[in-house]
């Protein structure tokens, strides 16, 4: 039976088109454009209602289950069809209808049952052709569950086919250009992916701890496993017996568990050694491979110079004889390797007869001494991917040149072909990912171990306070992007902050050696229950103690004046009546008077404090702040990492902590008010009968992605004083130890770098104004900006303009000494590119983005002029 569907292309019926696309394998359906939407079944039967067309198509292909699998599901499908036609398609009811849809999808993948039905088709179709919904998506205002469901369906083959063919007209009809549609995600391009049929794999080598780059790979594979209801294989690549250690297998499985990744299957490449050996011998017999005894260094030079090995023309018989020597592990066999006979003249070096097998006498952890020959990863990987049913092999772009080799082996062996899907490797500034280099740090005692918080290992970043959810959100934001860029850690920590900020309880801690007592005789010793989190009651309450003797931060005390009213957070206003100083002028104590009736907190300094009382002893606390192990953001090939080691990457501060800190457990994440977020690394332990000592609570500072300095004590006066002295900081090393300025001395900075400083300072001024900061603080920042502009004019003879390109150093009045920015044009371009992306992400004003883009293009032109490269 042939069905004929006519559609109005100005208002395409997406629901009917989707149904037709899904049933076309069971029923013949022709689609053509016309004035009105209709479907002719027979000469006498014609449907013109979209829902009727969809129902009929679903019924003629019952095996697909589009109309539900029982009466109850069919009734639900009918409800959603009516809902789509009468609610989702009516502009006045869109918002309430979308909210109702969001509620229904909160715990579901599909609207009805456990599979795709007409309910999903028609609801999705109603939104697809709705301009108001597309606008919500583009402005990121769409409810989460509906957005997830809508994006997920949009990745399916039928939806992509219908959407790409018919969506443009429909969206423009509703007044929204198709060019403004929101990108529904960076995961939509997985080729040939079908629900329930996606198989991915994560194949680490069992030779070390997983680092954050591995975490991206594992989480990306898990994303596809979950979203396509597929299968994730955890495969140990154990092709090299010299590197394999069984201890690391356990470590890797533990790391995956920490990342909450649960593979469906665990395998080893060595499970397939017999098959791989058989296929290699098949290639020898077919003259697609040969045995070569050329010394390694000579072979490397010949491949670079595209010179064929003298063994390339060996007969099959000779190759088999040499192969037998390799399999025996004889002295001669150990000088040989097996190479694929591909193309020695290829521009792709990976195709110049790569090695397939090498001879090693070392026993294998799993196969013992059974084999003397072992396959290379490049030869084994395509075979095992094919045999294990992998549908999509996710690889970083650094493997791009090897993709052609991967497919050559597949075709040469005549085995099933998986898809290769590339994504960008995670490159982080000031970070080493090399196992060899990280091992050196461990062996030399620069770090505590592989879980040191300064290490990029999974254990290290989780110990430092990274949450799995924060890591997942960061990876999701990166998606399958293929753009290779060097990133700051700030970006990852900013995602983490979004996860911990709403739930981290707030506590107080003061620097032990800088506390100043405040005597408030009228205050009675008591406690009250106070919310642990000012915006989330579910976090609970904590006791806050009040009394006649409290402690404040010394930095805060220095800003007070006699007669000043100060707001003690979680208490109220207190008047400073007397300031006591010693002979050197240092403040030793304060006298205060309660003024709790005064509830005007608008212009007062807000400070943290703790009560000194034997009923609630303060907890000895150590706050640890870490910095990068490597001082240079990006190491070049010629750089020796040992020349850039940060010898002061760990700072410990002795603190007096909130009495509640004694109840913290290892791994608890909190916020110390006005200091930042911390994770408990070692819980407090009272005095031990064995050592007669108490163990302090050890807290590790969690970066939160801020690029501006956090005040130590946090008072507005102190911030103003620091701002007027130093201008606005661009980078913070820690919450209480600002990083020393890394800017070059005056007179040594080139105009391009100075231009970047002016741009950054201008941003800081705009930010302060937007936040309605105190006038003195804004004035200080403006003064700094004007000084930078004056310096720029003095160096270049030009007035600064927001959209100007960096001037040519040769054309300036005075030739500045070279700076890091000018000596490395690639880094300058990369940094400007990062700035452009940041401005776009933050939806900065268009003129600001245009100026940054213009500067980026100028820097690229300068780069090409200097290097001859794009």
mmCIF file of N, CA, C and O in Angstrom, residues 19 31 54 96 130 136 194 218 232 255 294 331 342 396 451 492 503 524 578 607 618 677 770 797 818 834 866:
data_model
loop_
_atom_site.group_PDB
_atom_site.id
_atom_site.type_symbol
_atom_site.label_atom_id
_atom_site.label_comp_id
_atom_site.label_asym_id
_atom_site.label_seq_id
_atom_site.Cartn_x
_atom_site.Cartn_y
_atom_site.Cartn_z
ATOM 1 N N UNK A 19 6.525 11.141 11.687
ATOM 2 C CA UNK A 19 5.886 9.817 11.642
ATOM 3 C C UNK A 19 6.170 9.135 10.314
ATOM 4 O O UNK A 19 6.491 7.934 10.258
ATOM 5 N N UNK A 31 6.247 11.960 -0.180
ATOM 6 C CA UNK A 31 5.997 13.300 0.355
ATOM 7 C C UNK A 31 6.224 14.315 -0.749
ATOM 8 O O UNK A 31 7.257 14.300 -1.429
ATOM 9 N N UNK A 54 -0.814 11.492 11.718
ATOM 10 C CA UNK A 54 0.205 10.845 12.543
ATOM 11 C C UNK A 54 -0.326 9.541 13.144
ATOM 12 O O UNK A 54 0.375 8.519 13.163
ATOM 13 N N UNK A 96 2.868 28.495 30.101
ATOM 14 C CA UNK A 96 2.283 27.559 31.076
ATOM 15 C C UNK A 96 2.352 26.129 30.545
ATOM 16 O O UNK A 96 2.587 25.180 31.308
ATOM 17 N N UNK A 130 7.867 26.730 16.515
ATOM 18 C CA UNK A 130 7.389 27.855 17.322
ATOM 19 C C UNK A 130 8.523 28.866 17.530
ATOM 20 O O UNK A 130 9.521 28.567 18.187
ATOM 21 N N UNK A 136 13.351 31.399 23.336
ATOM 22 C CA UNK A 136 13.686 30.966 24.697
ATOM 23 C C UNK A 136 14.980 30.156 24.697
ATOM 24 O O UNK A 136 15.831 30.319 25.569
ATOM 25 N N UNK A 194 22.418 5.717 16.936
ATOM 26 C CA UNK A 194 21.024 5.346 17.124
ATOM 27 C C UNK A 194 20.813 4.906 18.570
ATOM 28 O O UNK A 194 21.708 4.313 19.183
ATOM 29 N N UNK A 218 36.894 9.910 29.616
ATOM 30 C CA UNK A 218 35.983 8.959 30.245
ATOM 31 C C UNK A 218 34.573 9.544 30.365
ATOM 32 O O UNK A 218 33.577 8.872 30.074
ATOM 33 N N UNK A 232 29.219 1.121 27.466
ATOM 34 C CA UNK A 232 30.564 1.650 27.675
ATOM 35 C C UNK A 232 31.489 0.503 28.060
ATOM 36 O O UNK A 232 31.259 -0.191 29.044
ATOM 37 N N UNK A 255 39.830 5.252 40.357
ATOM 38 C CA UNK A 255 39.637 6.607 39.827
ATOM 39 C C UNK A 255 38.312 6.725 39.072
ATOM 40 O O UNK A 255 37.604 7.728 39.190
ATOM 41 N N UNK A 294 65.893 -3.322 10.129
ATOM 42 C CA UNK A 294 66.601 -2.038 10.103
ATOM 43 C C UNK A 294 66.697 -1.473 11.515
ATOM 44 O O UNK A 294 65.696 -1.449 12.247
ATOM 45 N N UNK A 331 67.880 -13.910 19.490
ATOM 46 C CA UNK A 331 68.699 -12.705 19.458
ATOM 47 C C UNK A 331 68.466 -11.945 18.147
ATOM 48 O O UNK A 331 68.361 -10.726 18.130
ATOM 49 N N UNK A 342 52.274 0.117 3.429
ATOM 50 C CA UNK A 342 51.228 1.076 3.028
ATOM 51 C C UNK A 342 51.747 1.991 1.922
ATOM 52 O O UNK A 342 51.584 1.698 0.743
ATOM 53 N N UNK A 396 41.216 11.950 20.625
ATOM 54 C CA UNK A 396 41.573 13.367 20.580
ATOM 55 C C UNK A 396 42.135 13.713 19.210
ATOM 56 O O UNK A 396 42.602 12.855 18.468
ATOM 57 N N UNK A 451 48.156 11.966 44.774
ATOM 58 C CA UNK A 451 46.906 12.664 45.084
ATOM 59 C C UNK A 451 47.169 14.062 45.623
ATOM 60 O O UNK A 451 46.294 14.678 46.230
ATOM 61 N N UNK A 492 37.481 25.797 34.806
ATOM 62 C CA UNK A 492 36.953 24.595 35.444
ATOM 63 C C UNK A 492 36.450 24.921 36.834
ATOM 64 O O UNK A 492 35.359 24.495 37.241
ATOM 65 N N UNK A 503 25.200 25.070 48.239
ATOM 66 C CA UNK A 503 25.035 24.071 49.311
ATOM 67 C C UNK A 503 26.139 24.105 50.359
ATOM 68 O O UNK A 503 26.043 23.408 51.379
ATOM 69 N N UNK A 524 26.036 39.357 76.998
ATOM 70 C CA UNK A 524 25.928 38.165 77.839
ATOM 71 C C UNK A 524 26.348 36.934 77.043
ATOM 72 O O UNK A 524 26.181 36.878 75.831
ATOM 73 N N UNK A 578 36.713 52.501 72.129
ATOM 74 C CA UNK A 578 38.099 52.777 72.495
ATOM 75 C C UNK A 578 39.031 51.832 71.735
ATOM 76 O O UNK A 578 38.752 50.639 71.580
ATOM 77 N N UNK A 607 32.105 42.713 59.294
ATOM 78 C CA UNK A 607 33.269 41.900 59.634
ATOM 79 C C UNK A 607 32.837 40.553 60.219
ATOM 80 O O UNK A 607 31.718 40.387 60.702
ATOM 81 N N UNK A 618 37.395 27.480 70.529
ATOM 82 C CA UNK A 618 37.704 27.649 69.113
ATOM 83 C C UNK A 618 38.565 26.482 68.633
ATOM 84 O O UNK A 618 39.357 25.923 69.390
ATOM 85 N N UNK A 677 36.046 29.224 49.516
ATOM 86 C CA UNK A 677 35.604 27.853 49.736
ATOM 87 C C UNK A 677 36.789 26.974 50.136
ATOM 88 O O UNK A 677 37.909 27.158 49.650
ATOM 89 N N UNK A 770 29.503 48.914 37.338
ATOM 90 C CA UNK A 770 28.304 48.083 37.226
ATOM 91 C C UNK A 770 27.869 47.560 38.583
ATOM 92 O O UNK A 770 26.684 47.399 38.857
ATOM 93 N N UNK A 797 53.447 57.814 21.120
ATOM 94 C CA UNK A 797 53.080 59.066 20.469
ATOM 95 C C UNK A 797 51.656 59.065 19.966
ATOM 96 O O UNK A 797 51.246 59.964 19.232
ATOM 97 N N UNK A 818 62.196 43.823 24.737
ATOM 98 C CA UNK A 818 61.271 42.725 24.435
ATOM 99 C C UNK A 818 60.641 42.211 25.694
ATOM 100 O O UNK A 818 61.258 42.188 26.749
ATOM 101 N N UNK A 834 41.236 33.948 23.681
ATOM 102 C CA UNK A 834 40.540 33.606 24.924
ATOM 103 C C UNK A 834 39.674 34.784 25.394
ATOM 104 O O UNK A 834 38.557 34.601 25.860
ATOM 105 N N UNK A 866 55.376 37.897 10.950
ATOM 106 C CA UNK A 866 56.604 37.485 11.625
ATOM 107 C C UNK A 866 57.026 36.073 11.273
ATOM 108 O O UNK A 866 58.211 35.761 11.204
#
